[in-house]
């Protein structure tokens, strides 16, 4: 009986129910937030590696969950992915980002696309629709995708990227170096840009191994003629190192945290006045 009890213990874990309940509650609240337009966007500047002048912004979704406070997109994006909410969330983000970016002529606007959106055969159609609706120049829009999906479906990924590029938008590979990236993939997909993951950039001035790997990664990307952005730049030393390695674009708290669109407008006005 004691054995059976133990076996049952491992099968029935009450904390799993609690987890599931919390997740369900989160999902319900997220659905409501999307439907009632309660998600917002923050914008983080991307700067030229040499002049540090802003060249664009990345849109990052924000959710202030009623009664709980801000929830990280790293928490709610995966839930949106598995609960069928990612399409409407993604559409909201794309439309809002393009609409907002129109007030910043000359700046590019980067939008994160999750595998669930990218997988949808209609994705290209709704990107085309949003471009038309918001009347933003396609060339100013960069869609950032991560590599997870791409490795599972290289053929379809290549086709999707081709169709998107046919619309005139740019496609960037996000979080490069964080997972299974194989540099061999890069050329065949036709990415317009690669973003080096913050986890790699962080170690640039600490660990000789990491530094060399990072340097080799940037050099390889550049040998394919793909421009490289370094993300998660927090110190001057990191900025200097990544520029030396050949990154033409930098992003990180050193240059600006994600902020409201009003603050981006203010920042641009201040720069113009200076
Ligand atoms: P990501 O696309 O790699 O975005 C960069 C993340 O790093 C952002 O976190 C940003 O706030 C943070 N970050 C930027 N510079 C620094 C820095 O110097 N230091 C540190 N410590 N962090 C920095 P955030 O906004 O929490 O977003 C996390 C992830 O959630 C994003 O990673 C992206 O994968 C996903 N995400 C955010 N917004 C969206 C969205 O609209 N759609 C989709 N599909 N995913 C999104
Ligand atoms: Ca990104
Ligand atoms: Ca990233
Ligand atoms: Ca990331």
PDB file of C-alpha atoms and ligand atoms in Angstrom:
ATOM      1  CA  UNK A   1       0.000   0.000   0.000  1.00  0.00           C
ATOM      2  CA  UNK A   2       2.898   2.249   0.787  1.00  0.00           C
ATOM      3  CA  UNK A   3       4.369   1.596  -2.663  1.00  0.00           C
ATOM      4  CA  UNK A   4       1.068   2.305  -4.350  1.00  0.00           C
ATOM      5  CA  UNK A   5       0.756   5.519  -2.392  1.00  0.00           C
ATOM      6  CA  UNK A   6       4.127   6.660  -3.567  1.00  0.00           C
ATOM      7  CA  UNK A   7       3.310   5.790  -7.163  1.00  0.00           C
ATOM      8  CA  UNK A   8       0.142   7.781  -6.955  1.00  0.00           C
ATOM      9  CA  UNK A   9       2.046  10.681  -5.472  1.00  0.00           C
ATOM     10  CA  UNK A  10       4.247  10.921  -8.509  1.00  0.00           C
ATOM     11  CA  UNK A  11       1.259  10.797 -10.821  1.00  0.00           C
ATOM     12  CA  UNK A  12      -0.863  13.253  -8.948  1.00  0.00           C
ATOM     13  CA  UNK A  13       0.816  16.483  -8.179  1.00  0.00           C
ATOM     14  CA  UNK A  14      -1.582  19.109  -6.845  1.00  0.00           C
ATOM     15  CA  UNK A  15       0.799  21.902  -7.755  1.00  0.00           C
ATOM     16  CA  UNK A  16       0.260  20.970 -11.393  1.00  0.00           C
ATOM     17  CA  UNK A  17      -3.416  21.767 -11.027  1.00  0.00           C
ATOM     18  CA  UNK A  18      -2.539  25.091  -9.523  1.00  0.00           C
ATOM     19  CA  UNK A  19      -0.219  25.812 -12.433  1.00  0.00           C
ATOM     20  CA  UNK A  20      -2.865  24.899 -14.920  1.00  0.00           C
ATOM     21  CA  UNK A  21      -5.419  27.053 -13.190  1.00  0.00           C
ATOM     22  CA  UNK A  22      -3.084  30.029 -13.197  1.00  0.00           C
ATOM     23  CA  UNK A  23      -2.339  29.478 -16.821  1.00  0.00           C
ATOM     24  CA  UNK A  24      -6.007  29.299 -17.704  1.00  0.00           C
ATOM     25  CA  UNK A  25      -6.691  32.505 -15.804  1.00  0.00           C
ATOM     26  CA  UNK A  26      -3.812  34.182 -17.589  1.00  0.00           C
ATOM     27  CA  UNK A  27      -5.127  33.002 -20.928  1.00  0.00           C
ATOM     28  CA  UNK A  28      -8.608  34.331 -20.219  1.00  0.00           C
ATOM     29  CA  UNK A  29      -7.247  37.712 -19.143  1.00  0.00           C
ATOM     30  CA  UNK A  30      -5.006  37.839 -22.203  1.00  0.00           C
ATOM     31  CA  UNK A  31      -7.931  37.132 -24.496  1.00  0.00           C
ATOM     32  CA  UNK A  32      -9.870  39.969 -22.898  1.00  0.00           C
ATOM     33  CA  UNK A  33      -6.866  42.285 -23.156  1.00  0.00           C
ATOM     34  CA  UNK A  34      -6.473  41.601 -26.882  1.00  0.00           C
ATOM     35  CA  UNK A  35     -10.185  42.007 -27.558  1.00  0.00           C
ATOM     36  CA  UNK A  36     -10.485  45.234 -25.619  1.00  0.00           C
ATOM     37  CA  UNK A  37      -7.275  46.737 -26.959  1.00  0.00           C
ATOM     38  CA  UNK A  38      -5.442  46.782 -23.646  1.00  0.00           C
ATOM     39  CA  UNK A  39      -2.067  45.734 -25.035  1.00  0.00           C
ATOM     40  CA  UNK A  40       0.368  48.540 -25.730  1.00  0.00           C
ATOM     41  CA  UNK A  41       3.665  48.849 -27.537  1.00  0.00           C
ATOM     42  CA  UNK A  42       6.999  50.097 -26.270  1.00  0.00           C
ATOM     43  CA  UNK A  43       9.693  51.193 -28.710  1.00  0.00           C
ATOM     44  CA  UNK A  44      13.419  50.744 -28.310  1.00  0.00           C
ATOM     45  CA  UNK A  45      15.896  52.698 -30.444  1.00  0.00           C
ATOM     46  CA  UNK A  46      18.339  51.013 -32.816  1.00  0.00           C
ATOM     47  CA  UNK A  47      21.415  53.120 -33.463  1.00  0.00           C
ATOM     48  CA  UNK A  48      24.191  53.372 -35.995  1.00  0.00           C
ATOM     49  CA  UNK A  49      27.236  51.627 -34.511  1.00  0.00           C
ATOM     50  CA  UNK A  50      29.590  54.460 -35.461  1.00  0.00           C
ATOM     51  CA  UNK A  51      27.592  57.664 -35.005  1.00  0.00           C
ATOM     52  CA  UNK A  52      25.084  56.333 -32.452  1.00  0.00           C
ATOM     53  CA  UNK A  53      22.358  58.179 -34.361  1.00  0.00           C
ATOM     54  CA  UNK A  54      19.001  56.390 -34.268  1.00  0.00           C
ATOM     55  CA  UNK A  55      18.249  54.399 -37.423  1.00  0.00           C
ATOM     56  CA  UNK A  56      15.090  52.691 -36.291  1.00  0.00           C
ATOM     57  CA  UNK A  57      13.023  51.326 -33.438  1.00  0.00           C
ATOM     58  CA  UNK A  58      11.893  47.869 -32.369  1.00  0.00           C
ATOM     59  CA  UNK A  59       8.303  47.482 -31.234  1.00  0.00           C
ATOM     60  CA  UNK A  60       7.878  45.389 -28.080  1.00  0.00           C
ATOM     61  CA  UNK A  61       4.450  44.418 -26.812  1.00  0.00           C
ATOM     62  CA  UNK A  62       3.431  45.291 -23.242  1.00  0.00           C
ATOM     63  CA  UNK A  63       0.620  44.015 -21.090  1.00  0.00           C
ATOM     64  CA  UNK A  64      -0.387  45.498 -17.785  1.00  0.00           C
ATOM     65  CA  UNK A  65      -2.595  42.761 -16.392  1.00  0.00           C
ATOM     66  CA  UNK A  66      -5.389  44.178 -14.246  1.00  0.00           C
ATOM     67  CA  UNK A  67      -4.895  43.296 -10.591  1.00  0.00           C
ATOM     68  CA  UNK A  68      -1.452  41.792 -11.280  1.00  0.00           C
ATOM     69  CA  UNK A  69       0.738  44.399 -12.935  1.00  0.00           C
ATOM     70  CA  UNK A  70       2.991  44.029 -15.958  1.00  0.00           C
ATOM     71  CA  UNK A  71       3.460  40.534 -17.397  1.00  0.00           C
ATOM     72  CA  UNK A  72       6.565  39.798 -19.469  1.00  0.00           C
ATOM     73  CA  UNK A  73       6.057  38.984 -23.148  1.00  0.00           C
ATOM     74  CA  UNK A  74       8.329  36.009 -22.502  1.00  0.00           C
ATOM     75  CA  UNK A  75       5.442  34.696 -20.386  1.00  0.00           C
ATOM     76  CA  UNK A  76       2.368  35.650 -22.395  1.00  0.00           C
ATOM     77  CA  UNK A  77       3.648  35.231 -25.974  1.00  0.00           C
ATOM     78  CA  UNK A  78       4.088  31.453 -25.514  1.00  0.00           C
ATOM     79  CA  UNK A  79       0.583  31.301 -24.046  1.00  0.00           C
ATOM     80  CA  UNK A  80      -0.780  33.259 -26.992  1.00  0.00           C
ATOM     81  CA  UNK A  81       0.997  30.765 -29.256  1.00  0.00           C
ATOM     82  CA  UNK A  82      -0.653  27.696 -27.768  1.00  0.00           C
ATOM     83  CA  UNK A  83      -4.119  29.182 -27.295  1.00  0.00           C
ATOM     84  CA  UNK A  84      -4.801  30.515 -30.769  1.00  0.00           C
ATOM     85  CA  UNK A  85      -4.409  34.129 -29.691  1.00  0.00           C
ATOM     86  CA  UNK A  86      -1.146  34.816 -31.467  1.00  0.00           C
ATOM     87  CA  UNK A  87      -2.774  35.778 -34.762  1.00  0.00           C
ATOM     88  CA  UNK A  88      -4.852  38.587 -33.352  1.00  0.00           C
ATOM     89  CA  UNK A  89      -2.051  39.670 -31.027  1.00  0.00           C
ATOM     90  CA  UNK A  90       0.410  39.697 -33.908  1.00  0.00           C
ATOM     91  CA  UNK A  91      -1.944  41.579 -36.177  1.00  0.00           C
ATOM     92  CA  UNK A  92      -2.493  44.203 -33.492  1.00  0.00           C
ATOM     93  CA  UNK A  93       1.255  44.639 -32.991  1.00  0.00           C
ATOM     94  CA  UNK A  94       2.029  44.904 -36.690  1.00  0.00           C
ATOM     95  CA  UNK A  95      -0.743  47.371 -37.419  1.00  0.00           C
ATOM     96  CA  UNK A  96      -0.068  49.538 -34.383  1.00  0.00           C
ATOM     97  CA  UNK A  97       3.692  49.584 -34.988  1.00  0.00           C
ATOM     98  CA  UNK A  98       3.335  50.558 -38.659  1.00  0.00           C
ATOM     99  CA  UNK A  99       0.744  53.217 -37.878  1.00  0.00           C
ATOM    100  CA  UNK A 100       2.898  54.709 -35.118  1.00  0.00           C
ATOM    101  CA  UNK A 101       6.125  54.620 -37.113  1.00  0.00           C
ATOM    102  CA  UNK A 102       4.642  56.866 -39.773  1.00  0.00           C
ATOM    103  CA  UNK A 103       5.314  59.839 -37.513  1.00  0.00           C
ATOM    104  CA  UNK A 104       9.054  58.996 -37.560  1.00  0.00           C
ATOM    105  CA  UNK A 105      10.045  59.365 -41.198  1.00  0.00           C
ATOM    106  CA  UNK A 106      13.365  57.849 -42.080  1.00  0.00           C
ATOM    107  CA  UNK A 107      13.382  55.406 -39.185  1.00  0.00           C
ATOM    108  CA  UNK A 108      12.919  51.697 -39.715  1.00  0.00           C
ATOM    109  CA  UNK A 109      10.352  49.832 -37.652  1.00  0.00           C
ATOM    110  CA  UNK A 110      11.135  46.294 -36.478  1.00  0.00           C
ATOM    111  CA  UNK A 111       8.331  43.972 -35.480  1.00  0.00           C
ATOM    112  CA  UNK A 112       8.704  40.556 -33.862  1.00  0.00           C
ATOM    113  CA  UNK A 113       6.916  37.725 -35.590  1.00  0.00           C
ATOM    114  CA  UNK A 114       6.390  34.503 -33.718  1.00  0.00           C
ATOM    115  CA  UNK A 115       6.459  31.045 -35.298  1.00  0.00           C
ATOM    116  CA  UNK A 116       2.681  30.712 -34.988  1.00  0.00           C
ATOM    117  CA  UNK A 117       2.177  33.752 -37.190  1.00  0.00           C
ATOM    118  CA  UNK A 118       4.881  32.847 -39.609  1.00  0.00           C
ATOM    119  CA  UNK A 119       3.482  29.346 -40.025  1.00  0.00           C
ATOM    120  CA  UNK A 120       0.155  30.721 -41.189  1.00  0.00           C
ATOM    121  CA  UNK A 121      -0.047  30.551 -45.002  1.00  0.00           C
ATOM    122  CA  UNK A 122      -2.094  33.768 -44.895  1.00  0.00           C
ATOM    123  CA  UNK A 123       0.643  35.670 -43.073  1.00  0.00           C
ATOM    124  CA  UNK A 124       1.990  37.330 -46.215  1.00  0.00           C
ATOM    125  CA  UNK A 125      -1.530  38.408 -47.114  1.00  0.00           C
ATOM    126  CA  UNK A 126      -2.090  40.133 -43.843  1.00  0.00           C
ATOM    127  CA  UNK A 127       1.277  41.841 -43.961  1.00  0.00           C
ATOM    128  CA  UNK A 128       0.334  43.131 -47.415  1.00  0.00           C
ATOM    129  CA  UNK A 129      -3.014  44.266 -46.052  1.00  0.00           C
ATOM    130  CA  UNK A 130      -1.448  46.139 -43.123  1.00  0.00           C
ATOM    131  CA  UNK A 131       1.084  47.830 -45.411  1.00  0.00           C
ATOM    132  CA  UNK A 132      -1.721  49.027 -47.622  1.00  0.00           C
ATOM    133  CA  UNK A 133      -3.948  50.073 -44.757  1.00  0.00           C
ATOM    134  CA  UNK A 134      -1.295  52.017 -42.868  1.00  0.00           C
ATOM    135  CA  UNK A 135       0.376  53.339 -46.042  1.00  0.00           C
ATOM    136  CA  UNK A 136       3.852  52.846 -44.595  1.00  0.00           C
ATOM    137  CA  UNK A 137       6.690  52.293 -47.052  1.00  0.00           C
ATOM    138  CA  UNK A 138       7.362  48.555 -47.056  1.00  0.00           C
ATOM    139  CA  UNK A 139      11.126  49.113 -47.083  1.00  0.00           C
ATOM    140  CA  UNK A 140      10.965  50.659 -43.621  1.00  0.00           C
ATOM    141  CA  UNK A 141       9.457  47.534 -42.074  1.00  0.00           C
ATOM    142  CA  UNK A 142      11.645  44.736 -40.724  1.00  0.00           C
ATOM    143  CA  UNK A 143      10.080  41.512 -39.528  1.00  0.00           C
ATOM    144  CA  UNK A 144      12.172  39.694 -36.925  1.00  0.00           C
ATOM    145  CA  UNK A 145      11.888  35.939 -36.771  1.00  0.00           C
ATOM    146  CA  UNK A 146      13.659  33.422 -34.568  1.00  0.00           C
ATOM    147  CA  UNK A 147      15.263  30.280 -35.819  1.00  0.00           C
ATOM    148  CA  UNK A 148      13.286  27.589 -33.994  1.00  0.00           C
ATOM    149  CA  UNK A 149      10.626  27.201 -36.655  1.00  0.00           C
ATOM    150  CA  UNK A 150      13.030  27.641 -39.495  1.00  0.00           C
ATOM    151  CA  UNK A 151      15.087  24.604 -38.572  1.00  0.00           C
ATOM    152  CA  UNK A 152      12.003  22.385 -38.497  1.00  0.00           C
ATOM    153  CA  UNK A 153      10.660  23.701 -41.786  1.00  0.00           C
ATOM    154  CA  UNK A 154      13.528  25.012 -43.878  1.00  0.00           C
ATOM    155  CA  UNK A 155      11.670  24.673 -47.166  1.00  0.00           C
ATOM    156  CA  UNK A 156       8.556  26.511 -46.081  1.00  0.00           C
ATOM    157  CA  UNK A 157      10.581  29.118 -44.271  1.00  0.00           C
ATOM    158  CA  UNK A 158      12.495  29.913 -47.391  1.00  0.00           C
ATOM    159  CA  UNK A 159       9.272  30.295 -49.367  1.00  0.00           C
ATOM    160  CA  UNK A 160       7.683  32.520 -46.751  1.00  0.00           C
ATOM    161  CA  UNK A 161      10.725  34.748 -46.588  1.00  0.00           C
ATOM    162  CA  UNK A 162      10.753  35.037 -50.348  1.00  0.00           C
ATOM    163  CA  UNK A 163       7.098  36.049 -50.435  1.00  0.00           C
ATOM    164  CA  UNK A 164       7.605  38.607 -47.687  1.00  0.00           C
ATOM    165  CA  UNK A 165      10.599  40.086 -49.427  1.00  0.00           C
ATOM    166  CA  UNK A 166       8.452  40.254 -52.539  1.00  0.00           C
ATOM    167  CA  UNK A 167       6.275  42.742 -50.637  1.00  0.00           C
ATOM    168  CA  UNK A 168       9.340  44.891 -50.069  1.00  0.00           C
ATOM    169  CA  UNK A 169       9.683  44.325 -46.327  1.00  0.00           C
ATOM    170  CA  UNK A 170      12.941  43.220 -44.732  1.00  0.00           C
ATOM    171  CA  UNK A 171      13.365  40.005 -42.801  1.00  0.00           C
ATOM    172  CA  UNK A 172      15.824  39.665 -39.928  1.00  0.00           C
ATOM    173  CA  UNK A 173      16.979  36.611 -38.012  1.00  0.00           C
ATOM    174  CA  UNK A 174      16.504  37.362 -34.310  1.00  0.00           C
ATOM    175  CA  UNK A 175      18.313  35.906 -31.287  1.00  0.00           C
ATOM    176  CA  UNK A 176      21.149  34.549 -33.377  1.00  0.00           C
ATOM    177  CA  UNK A 177      23.612  32.504 -31.373  1.00  0.00           C
ATOM    178  CA  UNK A 178      21.135  31.618 -28.633  1.00  0.00           C
ATOM    179  CA  UNK A 179      20.136  28.220 -29.959  1.00  0.00           C
ATOM    180  CA  UNK A 180      21.064  25.781 -32.650  1.00  0.00           C
ATOM    181  CA  UNK A 181      22.004  28.341 -35.228  1.00  0.00           C
ATOM    182  CA  UNK A 182      23.941  26.946 -38.080  1.00  0.00           C
ATOM    183  CA  UNK A 183      25.658  29.592 -40.068  1.00  0.00           C
ATOM    184  CA  UNK A 184      25.305  27.316 -43.072  1.00  0.00           C
ATOM    185  CA  UNK A 185      21.614  28.118 -43.148  1.00  0.00           C
ATOM    186  CA  UNK A 186      21.999  31.785 -43.409  1.00  0.00           C
ATOM    187  CA  UNK A 187      22.666  32.375 -47.045  1.00  0.00           C
ATOM    188  CA  UNK A 188      19.908  30.151 -48.383  1.00  0.00           C
ATOM    189  CA  UNK A 189      17.214  31.944 -46.398  1.00  0.00           C
ATOM    190  CA  UNK A 190      18.021  35.358 -47.712  1.00  0.00           C
ATOM    191  CA  UNK A 191      17.867  37.229 -44.439  1.00  0.00           C
ATOM    192  CA  UNK A 192      18.417  40.965 -44.735  1.00  0.00           C
ATOM    193  CA  UNK A 193      19.922  41.204 -41.263  1.00  0.00           C
ATOM    194  CA  UNK A 194      21.060  39.122 -38.314  1.00  0.00           C
ATOM    195  CA  UNK A 195      20.617  40.101 -34.690  1.00  0.00           C
ATOM    196  CA  UNK A 196      23.152  38.703 -32.267  1.00  0.00           C
ATOM    197  CA  UNK A 197      21.473  37.570 -29.077  1.00  0.00           C
ATOM    198  CA  UNK A 198      22.015  39.465 -25.860  1.00  0.00           C
ATOM    199  CA  UNK A 199      23.225  36.325 -24.072  1.00  0.00           C
ATOM    200  CA  UNK A 200      26.254  36.307 -26.375  1.00  0.00           C
ATOM    201  CA  UNK A 201      26.867  40.034 -26.325  1.00  0.00           C
ATOM    202  CA  UNK A 202      26.851  40.047 -22.527  1.00  0.00           C
ATOM    203  CA  UNK A 203      30.028  38.016 -22.317  1.00  0.00           C
ATOM    204  CA  UNK A 204      32.006  39.966 -24.868  1.00  0.00           C
ATOM    205  CA  UNK A 205      34.368  41.617 -22.428  1.00  0.00           C
ATOM    206  CA  UNK A 206      34.502  38.842 -19.882  1.00  0.00           C
ATOM    207  CA  UNK A 207      35.217  35.525 -21.476  1.00  0.00           C
ATOM    208  CA  UNK A 208      37.936  35.085 -24.098  1.00  0.00           C
ATOM    209  CA  UNK A 209      36.203  32.065 -25.615  1.00  0.00           C
ATOM    210  CA  UNK A 210      32.904  33.881 -25.973  1.00  0.00           C
ATOM    211  CA  UNK A 211      34.649  36.884 -27.385  1.00  0.00           C
ATOM    212  CA  UNK A 212      36.304  34.816 -30.084  1.00  0.00           C
ATOM    213  CA  UNK A 213      33.133  32.949 -30.915  1.00  0.00           C
ATOM    214  CA  UNK A 214      31.231  36.181 -31.165  1.00  0.00           C
ATOM    215  CA  UNK A 215      33.867  37.703 -33.369  1.00  0.00           C
ATOM    216  CA  UNK A 216      33.841  34.682 -35.664  1.00  0.00           C
ATOM    217  CA  UNK A 217      30.038  34.731 -35.848  1.00  0.00           C
ATOM    218  CA  UNK A 218      29.896  38.372 -36.865  1.00  0.00           C
ATOM    219  CA  UNK A 219      32.720  37.854 -39.360  1.00  0.00           C
ATOM    220  CA  UNK A 220      30.902  34.953 -40.960  1.00  0.00           C
ATOM    221  CA  UNK A 221      27.646  36.823 -41.267  1.00  0.00           C
ATOM    222  CA  UNK A 222      29.531  39.673 -42.833  1.00  0.00           C
ATOM    223  CA  UNK A 223      31.307  37.382 -45.249  1.00  0.00           C
ATOM    224  CA  UNK A 224      27.811  36.529 -46.527  1.00  0.00           C
ATOM    225  CA  UNK A 225      27.189  40.266 -46.868  1.00  0.00           C
ATOM    226  CA  UNK A 226      24.518  40.216 -44.184  1.00  0.00           C
ATOM    227  CA  UNK A 227      24.545  43.254 -41.887  1.00  0.00           C
ATOM    228  CA  UNK A 228      24.611  42.501 -38.173  1.00  0.00           C
ATOM    229  CA  UNK A 229      22.920  44.140 -35.191  1.00  0.00           C
ATOM    230  CA  UNK A 230      24.136  43.514 -31.643  1.00  0.00           C
ATOM    231  CA  UNK A 231      21.354  43.566 -29.063  1.00  0.00           C
ATOM    232  CA  UNK A 232      21.504  43.999 -25.306  1.00  0.00           C
ATOM    233  CA  UNK A 233      24.320  46.577 -25.309  1.00  0.00           C
ATOM    234  CA  UNK A 234      24.555  47.932 -21.781  1.00  0.00           C
ATOM    235  CA  UNK A 235      28.104  49.285 -21.566  1.00  0.00           C
ATOM    236  CA  UNK A 236      30.333  51.510 -23.622  1.00  0.00           C
ATOM    237  CA  UNK A 237      32.911  48.705 -23.765  1.00  0.00           C
ATOM    238  CA  UNK A 238      30.377  46.321 -25.313  1.00  0.00           C
ATOM    239  CA  UNK A 239      29.424  48.968 -27.870  1.00  0.00           C
ATOM    240  CA  UNK A 240      33.039  49.518 -28.851  1.00  0.00           C
ATOM    241  CA  UNK A 241      33.775  45.794 -29.115  1.00  0.00           C
ATOM    242  CA  UNK A 242      30.717  45.000 -31.216  1.00  0.00           C
ATOM    243  CA  UNK A 243      31.446  47.855 -33.584  1.00  0.00           C
ATOM    244  CA  UNK A 244      35.036  46.632 -33.949  1.00  0.00           C
ATOM    245  CA  UNK A 245      33.769  43.146 -34.743  1.00  0.00           C
ATOM    246  CA  UNK A 246      31.769  44.623 -37.582  1.00  0.00           C
ATOM    247  CA  UNK A 247      28.236  45.231 -36.312  1.00  0.00           C
ATOM    248  CA  UNK A 248      26.744  48.223 -38.089  1.00  0.00           C
ATOM    249  CA  UNK A 249      23.816  48.599 -35.723  1.00  0.00           C
ATOM    250  CA  UNK A 250      23.494  48.486 -31.937  1.00  0.00           C
ATOM    251  CA  UNK A 251      20.578  48.164 -29.553  1.00  0.00           C
ATOM    252  CA  UNK A 252      20.461  48.133 -25.771  1.00  0.00           C
ATOM    253  CA  UNK A 253      19.853  50.018 -22.569  1.00  0.00           C
ATOM    254  CA  UNK A 254      23.021  52.058 -23.171  1.00  0.00           C
ATOM    255  CA  UNK A 255      21.223  53.809 -26.043  1.00  0.00           C
ATOM    256  CA  UNK A 256      17.701  53.619 -24.725  1.00  0.00           C
ATOM    257  CA  UNK A 257      15.266  51.326 -22.992  1.00  0.00           C
ATOM    258  CA  UNK A 258      11.923  50.470 -24.564  1.00  0.00           C
ATOM    259  CA  UNK A 259       9.663  53.503 -24.012  1.00  0.00           C
ATOM    260  CA  UNK A 260       6.341  54.956 -25.157  1.00  0.00           C
ATOM    261  CA  UNK A 261       5.987  56.371 -28.647  1.00  0.00           C
ATOM    262  CA  UNK A 262       5.710  59.879 -27.148  1.00  0.00           C
ATOM    263  CA  UNK A 263       9.123  59.543 -25.547  1.00  0.00           C
ATOM    264  CA  UNK A 264      10.630  58.379 -28.844  1.00  0.00           C
ATOM    265  CA  UNK A 265       9.157  61.452 -30.544  1.00  0.00           C
ATOM    266  CA  UNK A 266      10.614  63.651 -27.801  1.00  0.00           C
ATOM    267  CA  UNK A 267      14.017  62.027 -28.117  1.00  0.00           C
ATOM    268  CA  UNK A 268      14.008  62.620 -31.878  1.00  0.00           C
ATOM    269  CA  UNK A 269      12.996  66.258 -31.412  1.00  0.00           C
ATOM    270  CA  UNK A 270      15.731  66.825 -28.864  1.00  0.00           C
ATOM    271  CA  UNK A 271      18.298  65.371 -31.221  1.00  0.00           C
ATOM    272  CA  UNK A 272      17.086  67.589 -34.024  1.00  0.00           C
ATOM    273  CA  UNK A 273      17.294  70.654 -31.783  1.00  0.00           C
ATOM    274  CA  UNK A 274      20.801  69.832 -30.562  1.00  0.00           C
TER     275      UNK A 274
HETATM  276  P1  LIG B   1      13.619  40.136 -28.300  1.00  0.00           P
HETATM  277  O1  LIG B   1      12.888  40.262 -29.579  1.00  0.00           O
HETATM  278  O2  LIG B   1      14.972  39.530 -28.352  1.00  0.00           O
HETATM  279  O3  LIG B   1      13.649  41.598 -27.690  1.00  0.00           O
HETATM  280  C1  LIG B   1      14.705  42.104 -26.921  1.00  0.00           C
HETATM  281  C2  LIG B   1      14.395  42.018 -25.450  1.00  0.00           C
HETATM  282  O4  LIG B   1      15.552  42.396 -24.717  1.00  0.00           O
HETATM  283  C3  LIG B   1      13.294  42.953 -24.979  1.00  0.00           C
HETATM  284  O5  LIG B   1      12.653  42.335 -23.869  1.00  0.00           O
HETATM  285  C4  LIG B   1      14.071  44.177 -24.547  1.00  0.00           C
HETATM  286  O6  LIG B   1      13.372  44.976 -23.623  1.00  0.00           O
HETATM  287  C5  LIG B   1      15.257  43.526 -23.915  1.00  0.00           C
HETATM  288  N1  LIG B   1      16.452  44.383 -23.938  1.00  0.00           N
HETATM  289  C6  LIG B   1      16.819  45.270 -24.883  1.00  0.00           C
HETATM  290  N2  LIG B   1      17.994  45.846 -24.595  1.00  0.00           N
HETATM  291  C7  LIG B   1      18.401  45.305 -23.415  1.00  0.00           C
HETATM  292  C8  LIG B   1      19.559  45.493 -22.576  1.00  0.00           C
HETATM  293  O7  LIG B   1      20.448  46.291 -22.857  1.00  0.00           O
HETATM  294  N3  LIG B   1      19.614  44.745 -21.445  1.00  0.00           N
HETATM  295  C9  LIG B   1      18.639  43.871 -21.098  1.00  0.00           C
HETATM  296  N4  LIG B   1      18.770  43.195 -19.969  1.00  0.00           N
HETATM  297  N5  LIG B   1      17.542  43.662 -21.870  1.00  0.00           N
HETATM  298  C10 LIG B   1      17.424  44.376 -23.015  1.00  0.00           C
HETATM  299  P2  LIG B   1      11.068  42.219 -23.766  1.00  0.00           P
HETATM  300  O8  LIG B   1      10.424  43.465 -24.274  1.00  0.00           O
HETATM  301  O9  LIG B   1      10.739  41.751 -22.396  1.00  0.00           O
HETATM  302  O10 LIG B   1      10.726  41.086 -24.814  1.00  0.00           O
HETATM  303  C11 LIG B   1      11.160  39.783 -24.611  1.00  0.00           C
HETATM  304  C12 LIG B   1      10.877  38.924 -25.810  1.00  0.00           C
HETATM  305  O11 LIG B   1       9.474  38.770 -26.000  1.00  0.00           O
HETATM  306  C13 LIG B   1      11.391  39.520 -27.120  1.00  0.00           C
HETATM  307  O12 LIG B   1      12.772  39.256 -27.247  1.00  0.00           O
HETATM  308  C14 LIG B   1      10.543  38.776 -28.112  1.00  0.00           C
HETATM  309  O13 LIG B   1      11.044  37.491 -28.353  1.00  0.00           O
HETATM  310  C15 LIG B   1       9.227  38.662 -27.377  1.00  0.00           C
HETATM  311  N6  LIG B   1       8.349  39.761 -27.820  1.00  0.00           N
HETATM  312  C16 LIG B   1       8.270  41.037 -27.376  1.00  0.00           C
HETATM  313  N7  LIG B   1       7.341  41.734 -28.058  1.00  0.00           N
HETATM  314  C17 LIG B   1       6.831  40.884 -28.979  1.00  0.00           C
HETATM  315  C18 LIG B   1       5.818  41.007 -30.002  1.00  0.00           C
HETATM  316  O14 LIG B   1       5.215  42.049 -30.232  1.00  0.00           O
HETATM  317  N8  LIG B   1       5.549  39.871 -30.736  1.00  0.00           N
HETATM  318  C19 LIG B   1       6.218  38.697 -30.530  1.00  0.00           C
HETATM  319  N9  LIG B   1       5.892  37.641 -31.293  1.00  0.00           N
HETATM  320  N10 LIG B   1       7.155  38.558 -29.597  1.00  0.00           N
HETATM  321  C20 LIG B   1       7.471  39.641 -28.820  1.00  0.00           C
HETATM  322 CA1  LIG B   2      13.390  41.063 -31.540  1.00  0.00          CA
HETATM  323 CA1  LIG B   3      16.472  39.353 -29.958  1.00  0.00          CA
HETATM  324 CA1  LIG B   4      15.092  37.317 -27.166  1.00  0.00          CA
END
